[in-house]
Every structure is written in structure tokens, then in C-alpha cells.
Amino acid sequence: MSKDVTDVTDLYEEFGDERLPPGQRETSAFPVLSKGPTPDWDPETWTFTVTGAVEDELTFSWDEFQQLPSETHRQDFHCVTGWSKFDCTFTGVPFSELARRAGVIDDIDERRSSGNPTPSGQAVHVMFSALDGYTTDLPLEACLREGVLFAWGHDGDSLPADHGGPLRVVTPHRYAYKGAKWVDGVEFLTAPERGYWERRGYSQTADPWQEERYS
Ligand SMILES: Nc1nc2c(c(=O)[nH]1)N[C@H]1C(S)=C(S)[C@@H](COP(=O)(O)O)O[C@H]1N2
Ligand SMILES: [Mo]
């Protein structure tokens, strides 16, 4: 594992003047927020699928997923209920890595040169699914931003189960409900759909600096 840490805590500069989004308070704790109990999982049978509007559908075992290229990022975490935690350290696979392998974006050099790659196919949105039945939807462009990781590590350790272990999504430029804990698949969509909280009145776009909490 590389020791280099990519610092994305300055991404707020693109969205607002303050690192702490409006209406948020900073906490040094890392609260747990789940709609229900922490689901069980079995490393022998766990599979991760990439489906939908892709060139190549993909399936990974837990062993295979851990072999994918990973990065470690320092990033901020904003919960829609009003707390923010600065400087979280997450390690995992960039969303763009899977999008490239599925043929949704052309090649990784584009990401290196321009920061955010441009999708080439029909996919415009992405639905994440999780072991507890949770779902959440994001525009593909939002998923392709630097900082969106399938994270299996936190602070140099494996991701704790209550924080989404073995694998969760982190979305530093969106409220944290856009990051599915216990994620086990992504479906590329040709039109937006609503996930668990989006169907219950939470914002589709969820930009913390615009305080897009509800729809
Ligand atoms: N699968 C799943 N993912 C989820 C949730 C959930 O209930 N189930 N809650 C979301 C919400 S509202 C938040 S704020 C974050 C909380 O992550 P944490 O418990 O690690 O703080 O996970 C998000 N992802
Ligand atoms: Mo949340």
C-alpha cells in the first residue's frame, strides 16, 4: 500500500468560502448513522457487481476487490443531520478506476491530466446498492470527482463494520448519505432514480455548501 496521502480537504473552495458548510457543526468524534443494524457479511461469498449501462459488466470477489489499485485520501465528511468531521483518512479504490474497467470512461490518463474524466457512453447516473438494502443515486459526473472512493480502510486499519466495513463509498463533496456503507454493487443508469433517502424527501443533489438537505 502506498503511503502517499492525497489531500482533498480543499475541495470546498469550489463550492463555498468556508470549509465548514453552512448549518454544520464540527465534531471530532466519528458518529455512526445507519438506518438499521450492521449487516453480516462473509468474505468467502461476498461479491461486488458493476452492471447496467456499461460496456463490460464486472464481478469481484472480496480477494479480487482488494487487489484493485487503491489510494489514501484525507477528506472531510458532512452528515445531513448537521455534523461534519474534518480530516478523515480513507483508503480504497477510486470510483473512476471501476468506471474505466467497465468501459464507462475511456482511459485513466485523462483522469491524470484533467482531474475529472468525461464519460463516453449512455450512463448519466449511478445507483449504489448495499448489504442492508440501502440505495443511493448520484450523477455520474459527481461520482467521477476525485475523492469518491470505494473505501476499505480508515486511519490505516480496515474499515470498522459499523462505519460500513468491509466496503463503503465516501463522497466528500456531497452529504454523507450519498456514500453507501456495506456497498456491494453499482448500477450505471441512463436516467436518474431515487435511492433510500431520496425517496424519503432528502435531496437528490445533496450539495452541503448549498444546504441541499431536502427536496
Ligand atoms: N448502507 C448504508 N449506507 C449508509 C447509511 C445507511 O443507513 N446504510 N447511512 C448514510 C448516512 S445518513 C450517513 S451520515 C453515513 C454515516 O456513515 P457513518 O455511520 O460511518 O458515520 O452513511 C450513509 N450510508
Ligand atoms: Mo447522514
PDB file of C-alpha atoms and ligand atoms in Angstrom:
ATOM      1  CA  MET A   1       0.000   0.000   0.000  1.00  0.00           C
ATOM      2  CA  SER A   2       1.299   3.426  -0.894  1.00  0.00           C
ATOM      3  CA  LYS A   3       1.961   5.828   1.976  1.00  0.00           C
ATOM      4  CA  ASP A   4       1.171   8.877  -0.137  1.00  0.00           C
ATOM      5  CA  VAL A   5      -1.928  10.693   1.005  1.00  0.00           C
ATOM      6  CA  THR A   6      -3.984  12.747  -1.426  1.00  0.00           C
ATOM      7  CA  ASP A   7      -5.427  15.752   0.373  1.00  0.00           C
ATOM      8  CA  VAL A   8      -8.890  16.630  -0.925  1.00  0.00           C
ATOM      9  CA  THR A   9      -9.906  18.747   2.097  1.00  0.00           C
ATOM     10  CA  ASP A  10      -9.623  21.865  -0.080  1.00  0.00           C
ATOM     11  CA  LEU A  11     -12.381  20.795  -2.473  1.00  0.00           C
ATOM     12  CA  TYR A  12     -14.798  23.142  -0.632  1.00  0.00           C
ATOM     13  CA  GLU A  13     -13.094  26.080  -2.401  1.00  0.00           C
ATOM     14  CA  GLU A  14     -15.023  25.112  -5.495  1.00  0.00           C
ATOM     15  CA  PHE A  15     -18.361  25.157  -3.633  1.00  0.00           C
ATOM     16  CA  GLY A  16     -18.133  27.841  -0.954  1.00  0.00           C
ATOM     17  CA  ASP A  17     -15.901  30.148   1.068  1.00  0.00           C
ATOM     18  CA  GLU A  18     -15.898  28.136   4.269  1.00  0.00           C
ATOM     19  CA  ARG A  19     -14.547  24.663   4.794  1.00  0.00           C
ATOM     20  CA  LEU A  20     -17.410  24.040   7.259  1.00  0.00           C
ATOM     21  CA  PRO A  21     -20.614  24.109   5.185  1.00  0.00           C
ATOM     22  CA  PRO A  22     -23.477  26.334   6.398  1.00  0.00           C
ATOM     23  CA  GLY A  23     -25.563  24.918   9.246  1.00  0.00           C
ATOM     24  CA  GLN A  24     -22.965  22.288  10.150  1.00  0.00           C
ATOM     25  CA  ARG A  25     -21.005  21.932  13.398  1.00  0.00           C
ATOM     26  CA  GLU A  26     -17.635  20.295  13.586  1.00  0.00           C
ATOM     27  CA  THR A  27     -17.176  17.160  15.655  1.00  0.00           C
ATOM     28  CA  SER A  28     -14.002  15.276  16.431  1.00  0.00           C
ATOM     29  CA  ALA A  29     -15.968  12.079  17.056  1.00  0.00           C
ATOM     30  CA  PHE A  30     -16.973   9.794  14.220  1.00  0.00           C
ATOM     31  CA  PRO A  31     -20.652   9.128  14.914  1.00  0.00           C
ATOM     32  CA  VAL A  32     -22.358   6.090  13.399  1.00  0.00           C
ATOM     33  CA  LEU A  33     -25.512   6.732  11.396  1.00  0.00           C
ATOM     34  CA  SER A  34     -27.311   3.724   9.942  1.00  0.00           C
ATOM     35  CA  LYS A  35     -30.934   3.122   9.048  1.00  0.00           C
ATOM     36  CA  GLY A  36     -30.818  -0.273  10.776  1.00  0.00           C
ATOM     37  CA  PRO A  37     -28.482  -2.907  12.181  1.00  0.00           C
ATOM     38  CA  THR A  38     -24.993  -3.554  10.824  1.00  0.00           C
ATOM     39  CA  PRO A  39     -25.335  -6.387   8.301  1.00  0.00           C
ATOM     40  CA  ASP A  40     -23.267  -9.577   8.427  1.00  0.00           C
ATOM     41  CA  TRP A  41     -21.028 -10.480   5.540  1.00  0.00           C
ATOM     42  CA  ASP A  42     -18.872 -13.466   4.572  1.00  0.00           C
ATOM     43  CA  PRO A  43     -15.562 -12.836   2.755  1.00  0.00           C
ATOM     44  CA  GLU A  44     -15.971 -16.198   1.012  1.00  0.00           C
ATOM     45  CA  THR A  45     -19.297 -15.384  -0.613  1.00  0.00           C
ATOM     46  CA  TRP A  46     -19.226 -11.547  -0.805  1.00  0.00           C
ATOM     47  CA  THR A  47     -19.398 -10.334  -4.382  1.00  0.00           C
ATOM     48  CA  PHE A  48     -19.331  -6.856  -5.849  1.00  0.00           C
ATOM     49  CA  THR A  49     -21.057  -6.256  -9.175  1.00  0.00           C
ATOM     50  CA  VAL A  50     -20.872  -3.482 -11.752  1.00  0.00           C
ATOM     51  CA  THR A  51     -23.935  -3.591 -14.009  1.00  0.00           C
ATOM     52  CA  GLY A  52     -26.239  -1.525 -16.207  1.00  0.00           C
ATOM     53  CA  ALA A  53     -25.207   0.906 -18.949  1.00  0.00           C
ATOM     54  CA  VAL A  54     -21.617  -0.326 -19.201  1.00  0.00           C
ATOM     55  CA  GLU A  55     -19.506  -1.863 -21.934  1.00  0.00           C
ATOM     56  CA  ASP A  56     -18.351  -4.691 -19.657  1.00  0.00           C
ATOM     57  CA  GLU A  57     -20.217  -5.910 -16.594  1.00  0.00           C
ATOM     58  CA  LEU A  58     -17.828  -6.783 -13.774  1.00  0.00           C
ATOM     59  CA  THR A  59     -17.896  -9.058 -10.739  1.00  0.00           C
ATOM     60  CA  PHE A  60     -15.293  -9.111  -7.968  1.00  0.00           C
ATOM     61  CA  SER A  61     -14.763 -11.416  -5.030  1.00  0.00           C
ATOM     62  CA  TRP A  62     -13.503  -9.810  -1.827  1.00  0.00           C
ATOM     63  CA  ASP A  63      -9.974 -11.044  -2.646  1.00  0.00           C
ATOM     64  CA  GLU A  64     -10.172  -9.611  -6.145  1.00  0.00           C
ATOM     65  CA  PHE A  65     -11.538  -6.279  -4.979  1.00  0.00           C
ATOM     66  CA  GLN A  66      -8.659  -5.810  -2.556  1.00  0.00           C
ATOM     67  CA  GLN A  67      -6.173  -6.311  -5.409  1.00  0.00           C
ATOM     68  CA  LEU A  68      -7.508  -3.281  -7.284  1.00  0.00           C
ATOM     69  CA  PRO A  69      -5.305  -0.161  -7.282  1.00  0.00           C
ATOM     70  CA  SER A  70      -6.049   1.935  -4.221  1.00  0.00           C
ATOM     71  CA  GLU A  71      -5.364   5.426  -2.925  1.00  0.00           C
ATOM     72  CA  THR A  72      -5.371   7.029   0.506  1.00  0.00           C
ATOM     73  CA  HIS A  73      -7.177  10.338   0.849  1.00  0.00           C
ATOM     74  CA  ARG A  74      -7.585  12.925   3.576  1.00  0.00           C
ATOM     75  CA  GLN A  75     -11.077  14.288   3.285  1.00  0.00           C
ATOM     76  CA  ASP A  76     -13.978  15.878   5.165  1.00  0.00           C
ATOM     77  CA  PHE A  77     -17.258  14.151   5.958  1.00  0.00           C
ATOM     78  CA  HIS A  78     -20.572  16.028   6.209  1.00  0.00           C
ATOM     79  CA  CYS A  79     -23.715  14.368   7.587  1.00  0.00           C
ATOM     80  CA  VAL A  80     -27.031  15.908   6.573  1.00  0.00           C
ATOM     81  CA  THR A  81     -28.157  15.825  10.234  1.00  0.00           C
ATOM     82  CA  GLY A  82     -25.644  18.597  10.951  1.00  0.00           C
ATOM     83  CA  TRP A  83     -22.262  17.218  11.946  1.00  0.00           C
ATOM     84  CA  SER A  84     -19.042  17.391   9.994  1.00  0.00           C
ATOM     85  CA  LYS A  85     -15.810  15.560  10.663  1.00  0.00           C
ATOM     86  CA  PHE A  86     -12.648  17.023   9.161  1.00  0.00           C
ATOM     87  CA  ASP A  87      -9.540  15.133   8.065  1.00  0.00           C
ATOM     88  CA  CYS A  88     -10.846  11.587   7.746  1.00  0.00           C
ATOM     89  CA  THR A  89      -8.297   9.210   6.238  1.00  0.00           C
ATOM     90  CA  PHE A  90      -9.862   6.697   3.870  1.00  0.00           C
ATOM     91  CA  THR A  91      -8.115   4.127   1.702  1.00  0.00           C
ATOM     92  CA  GLY A  92      -9.795   2.495  -1.240  1.00  0.00           C
ATOM     93  CA  VAL A  93     -10.430   2.189  -4.927  1.00  0.00           C
ATOM     94  CA  PRO A  94     -11.292   5.382  -6.832  1.00  0.00           C
ATOM     95  CA  PHE A  95     -14.714   5.277  -8.470  1.00  0.00           C
ATOM     96  CA  SER A  96     -13.063   6.213 -11.765  1.00  0.00           C
ATOM     97  CA  GLU A  97     -10.973   3.040 -11.671  1.00  0.00           C
ATOM     98  CA  LEU A  98     -14.106   0.873 -11.798  1.00  0.00           C
ATOM     99  CA  ALA A  99     -15.778   3.135 -14.353  1.00  0.00           C
ATOM    100  CA  ARG A 100     -12.756   2.751 -16.605  1.00  0.00           C
ATOM    101  CA  ARG A 101     -12.690  -1.034 -16.222  1.00  0.00           C
ATOM    102  CA  ALA A 102     -16.387  -1.174 -17.071  1.00  0.00           C
ATOM    103  CA  GLY A 103     -15.767   0.924 -20.196  1.00  0.00           C
ATOM    104  CA  VAL A 104     -17.784   3.911 -18.962  1.00  0.00           C
ATOM    105  CA  ILE A 105     -14.834   6.282 -19.273  1.00  0.00           C
ATOM    106  CA  ASP A 106     -12.114   5.984 -21.823  1.00  0.00           C
ATOM    107  CA  ASP A 107      -8.818   5.789 -20.035  1.00  0.00           C
ATOM    108  CA  ILE A 108      -7.106   6.687 -16.869  1.00  0.00           C
ATOM    109  CA  ASP A 109      -4.643   9.109 -18.448  1.00  0.00           C
ATOM    110  CA  GLU A 110      -7.488  11.503 -18.932  1.00  0.00           C
ATOM    111  CA  ARG A 111      -8.067  11.479 -15.183  1.00  0.00           C
ATOM    112  CA  ARG A 112      -4.393  12.147 -14.522  1.00  0.00           C
ATOM    113  CA  SER A 113      -4.253  15.089 -16.889  1.00  0.00           C
ATOM    114  CA  SER A 114      -7.540  16.867 -16.231  1.00  0.00           C
ATOM    115  CA  GLY A 115      -8.593  15.842 -12.732  1.00  0.00           C
ATOM    116  CA  ASN A 116     -12.043  14.670 -13.665  1.00  0.00           C
ATOM    117  CA  PRO A 117     -12.674  12.391 -16.638  1.00  0.00           C
ATOM    118  CA  THR A 118     -15.528  12.684 -19.087  1.00  0.00           C
ATOM    119  CA  PRO A 119     -17.918   9.776 -19.561  1.00  0.00           C
ATOM    120  CA  SER A 120     -18.193   8.428 -23.085  1.00  0.00           C
ATOM    121  CA  GLY A 121     -21.324   6.218 -23.138  1.00  0.00           C
ATOM    122  CA  GLN A 122     -25.024   6.296 -22.268  1.00  0.00           C
ATOM    123  CA  ALA A 123     -24.678   6.261 -18.492  1.00  0.00           C
ATOM    124  CA  VAL A 124     -25.640   9.507 -16.737  1.00  0.00           C
ATOM    125  CA  HIS A 125     -26.416   8.381 -13.182  1.00  0.00           C
ATOM    126  CA  VAL A 126     -25.258   5.675 -10.812  1.00  0.00           C
ATOM    127  CA  MET A 127     -27.230   3.653  -8.244  1.00  0.00           C
ATOM    128  CA  PHE A 128     -25.253   2.174  -5.358  1.00  0.00           C
ATOM    129  CA  SER A 129     -26.604  -0.872  -3.527  1.00  0.00           C
ATOM    130  CA  ALA A 130     -25.662  -2.210  -0.119  1.00  0.00           C
ATOM    131  CA  LEU A 131     -25.950  -5.289   2.083  1.00  0.00           C
ATOM    132  CA  ASP A 132     -28.581  -3.638   4.335  1.00  0.00           C
ATOM    133  CA  GLY A 133     -30.867  -2.843   1.394  1.00  0.00           C
ATOM    134  CA  TYR A 134     -29.751   0.801   1.304  1.00  0.00           C
ATOM    135  CA  THR A 135     -29.531   2.505  -2.064  1.00  0.00           C
ATOM    136  CA  THR A 136     -28.424   5.941  -3.180  1.00  0.00           C
ATOM    137  CA  ASP A 137     -28.161   7.644  -6.551  1.00  0.00           C
ATOM    138  CA  LEU A 138     -25.658  10.192  -7.823  1.00  0.00           C
ATOM    139  CA  PRO A 139     -24.975  11.792 -11.196  1.00  0.00           C
ATOM    140  CA  LEU A 140     -22.106  10.026 -12.924  1.00  0.00           C
ATOM    141  CA  GLU A 141     -20.142  13.287 -13.106  1.00  0.00           C
ATOM    142  CA  ALA A 142     -20.349  13.594  -9.322  1.00  0.00           C
ATOM    143  CA  CYS A 143     -19.059  10.044  -8.900  1.00  0.00           C
ATOM    144  CA  LEU A 144     -16.087  10.705 -11.155  1.00  0.00           C
ATOM    145  CA  ARG A 145     -14.738  13.507  -8.987  1.00  0.00           C
ATOM    146  CA  GLU A 146     -11.510  12.963  -7.151  1.00  0.00           C
ATOM    147  CA  GLY A 147     -12.239  11.796  -3.611  1.00  0.00           C
ATOM    148  CA  VAL A 148     -15.069   9.391  -4.402  1.00  0.00           C
ATOM    149  CA  LEU A 149     -13.657   6.098  -3.197  1.00  0.00           C
ATOM    150  CA  PHE A 150     -14.819   2.577  -2.508  1.00  0.00           C
ATOM    151  CA  ALA A 151     -13.091   2.615   0.849  1.00  0.00           C
ATOM    152  CA  TRP A 152     -11.985  -0.492   2.693  1.00  0.00           C
ATOM    153  CA  GLY A 153      -9.602   1.309   5.047  1.00  0.00           C
ATOM    154  CA  HIS A 154      -9.884   4.047   7.673  1.00  0.00           C
ATOM    155  CA  ASP A 155      -6.938   5.529   9.597  1.00  0.00           C
ATOM    156  CA  GLY A 156      -4.640   2.757   8.404  1.00  0.00           C
ATOM    157  CA  ASP A 157      -6.906  -0.045   9.615  1.00  0.00           C
ATOM    158  CA  SER A 158      -9.662  -1.986   7.971  1.00  0.00           C
ATOM    159  CA  LEU A 159     -12.947  -0.090   7.893  1.00  0.00           C
ATOM    160  CA  PRO A 160     -14.947  -0.797  11.095  1.00  0.00           C
ATOM    161  CA  ALA A 161     -18.152  -2.759  10.464  1.00  0.00           C
ATOM    162  CA  ASP A 162     -20.445  -0.059  11.870  1.00  0.00           C
ATOM    163  CA  HIS A 163     -18.844   2.513   9.546  1.00  0.00           C
ATOM    164  CA  GLY A 164     -19.589   0.312   6.538  1.00  0.00           C
ATOM    165  CA  GLY A 165     -16.927  -2.393   6.580  1.00  0.00           C
ATOM    166  CA  PRO A 166     -15.886  -4.251   4.584  1.00  0.00           C
ATOM    167  CA  LEU A 167     -16.514  -1.595   1.908  1.00  0.00           C
ATOM    168  CA  ARG A 168     -18.223   1.791   1.730  1.00  0.00           C
ATOM    169  CA  VAL A 169     -18.420   4.760  -0.581  1.00  0.00           C
ATOM    170  CA  VAL A 170     -17.210   8.203   0.513  1.00  0.00           C
ATOM    171  CA  THR A 171     -18.427  11.379  -1.187  1.00  0.00           C
ATOM    172  CA  PRO A 172     -16.596  14.390   0.318  1.00  0.00           C
ATOM    173  CA  HIS A 173     -18.375  16.926  -1.925  1.00  0.00           C
ATOM    174  CA  ARG A 174     -21.845  15.614  -1.008  1.00  0.00           C
ATOM    175  CA  TYR A 175     -23.689  14.898   2.243  1.00  0.00           C
ATOM    176  CA  ALA A 176     -22.559  11.541   3.523  1.00  0.00           C
ATOM    177  CA  TYR A 177     -25.847   9.743   2.816  1.00  0.00           C
ATOM    178  CA  LYS A 178     -24.627   9.690  -0.782  1.00  0.00           C
ATOM    179  CA  GLY A 179     -21.910   7.283   0.343  1.00  0.00           C
ATOM    180  CA  ALA A 180     -23.341   3.795   0.758  1.00  0.00           C
ATOM    181  CA  LYS A 181     -21.894   1.760   3.611  1.00  0.00           C
ATOM    182  CA  TRP A 182     -21.614  -2.011   3.050  1.00  0.00           C
ATOM    183  CA  VAL A 183     -21.721  -1.287  -0.681  1.00  0.00           C
ATOM    184  CA  ASP A 184     -21.931  -4.409  -2.845  1.00  0.00           C
ATOM    185  CA  GLY A 185     -22.682  -3.043  -6.273  1.00  0.00           C
ATOM    186  CA  VAL A 186     -23.109  -0.166  -8.666  1.00  0.00           C
ATOM    187  CA  GLU A 187     -25.580   0.049 -11.494  1.00  0.00           C
ATOM    188  CA  PHE A 188     -24.959   2.604 -14.226  1.00  0.00           C
ATOM    189  CA  LEU A 189     -28.246   4.267 -15.225  1.00  0.00           C
ATOM    190  CA  THR A 190     -29.421   6.126 -18.317  1.00  0.00           C
ATOM    191  CA  ALA A 191     -31.773   8.289 -16.194  1.00  0.00           C
ATOM    192  CA  PRO A 192     -31.819   9.400 -12.538  1.00  0.00           C
ATOM    193  CA  GLU A 193     -33.613   7.231  -9.970  1.00  0.00           C
ATOM    194  CA  ARG A 194     -34.241   7.716  -6.259  1.00  0.00           C
ATOM    195  CA  GLY A 195     -32.458   5.844  -3.532  1.00  0.00           C
ATOM    196  CA  TYR A 196     -33.464   5.113   0.061  1.00  0.00           C
ATOM    197  CA  TRP A 197     -33.251   8.654   1.496  1.00  0.00           C
ATOM    198  CA  GLU A 198     -34.048  10.384  -1.787  1.00  0.00           C
ATOM    199  CA  ARG A 199     -37.437   8.599  -1.797  1.00  0.00           C
ATOM    200  CA  ARG A 200     -37.988   9.848   1.761  1.00  0.00           C
ATOM    201  CA  GLY A 201     -37.572  13.528   0.938  1.00  0.00           C
ATOM    202  CA  TYR A 202     -33.836  14.062   1.070  1.00  0.00           C
ATOM    203  CA  SER A 203     -32.148  15.983  -1.725  1.00  0.00           C
ATOM    204  CA  GLN A 204     -31.127  14.297  -4.951  1.00  0.00           C
ATOM    205  CA  THR A 205     -28.151  16.625  -5.320  1.00  0.00           C
ATOM    206  CA  ALA A 206     -27.078  16.958  -1.644  1.00  0.00           C
ATOM    207  CA  ASP A 207     -24.506  19.764  -2.003  1.00  0.00           C
ATOM    208  CA  PRO A 208     -23.529  20.731   1.584  1.00  0.00           C
ATOM    209  CA  TRP A 209     -22.432  24.282   0.638  1.00  0.00           C
ATOM    210  CA  GLN A 210     -25.833  24.944  -0.933  1.00  0.00           C
ATOM    211  CA  GLU A 211     -27.516  23.262   2.072  1.00  0.00           C
ATOM    212  CA  GLU A 212     -29.356  20.931  -0.259  1.00  0.00           C
ATOM    213  CA  ARG A 213     -30.727  18.762   2.566  1.00  0.00           C
ATOM    214  CA  TYR A 214     -34.324  18.154   1.439  1.00  0.00           C
ATOM    215  CA  SER A 215     -36.084  18.037  -1.895  1.00  0.00           C
TER     216      SER A 215
HETATM  217  N1  LIG B   1     -25.806   1.071   3.578  1.00  0.00           N
HETATM  218  C1  LIG B   1     -25.981   2.241   4.244  1.00  0.00           C
HETATM  219  N2  LIG B   1     -25.199   3.276   3.927  1.00  0.00           N
HETATM  220  C2  LIG B   1     -25.340   4.446   4.563  1.00  0.00           C
HETATM  221  C3  LIG B   1     -26.334   4.630   5.554  1.00  0.00           C
HETATM  222  C4  LIG B   1     -27.157   3.513   5.863  1.00  0.00           C
HETATM  223  O1  LIG B   1     -28.054   3.562   6.710  1.00  0.00           O
HETATM  224  N3  LIG B   1     -26.952   2.324   5.187  1.00  0.00           N
HETATM  225  N4  LIG B   1     -26.462   5.865   6.173  1.00  0.00           N
HETATM  226  C5  LIG B   1     -25.909   7.033   5.459  1.00  0.00           C
HETATM  227  C6  LIG B   1     -25.824   8.231   6.267  1.00  0.00           C
HETATM  228  S1  LIG B   1     -27.246   9.112   6.507  1.00  0.00           S
HETATM  229  C7  LIG B   1     -24.628   8.726   6.703  1.00  0.00           C
HETATM  230  S2  LIG B   1     -24.473  10.218   7.508  1.00  0.00           S
HETATM  231  C8  LIG B   1     -23.410   7.935   6.593  1.00  0.00           C
HETATM  232  C9  LIG B   1     -22.910   7.673   8.002  1.00  0.00           C
HETATM  233  O2  LIG B   1     -21.697   6.994   7.997  1.00  0.00           O
HETATM  234  P1  LIG B   1     -21.047   6.618   9.386  1.00  0.00           P
HETATM  235  O3  LIG B   1     -22.018   5.763  10.135  1.00  0.00           O
HETATM  236  O4  LIG B   1     -19.771   5.951   9.069  1.00  0.00           O
HETATM  237  O5  LIG B   1     -20.847   7.935  10.123  1.00  0.00           O
HETATM  238  O6  LIG B   1     -23.597   6.701   5.928  1.00  0.00           O
HETATM  239  C10 LIG B   1     -24.543   6.743   4.889  1.00  0.00           C
HETATM  240  N5  LIG B   1     -24.522   5.466   4.216  1.00  0.00           N
HETATM  241 MO    MO B   2     -26.487  11.260   7.312  1.00  0.00          MO
END
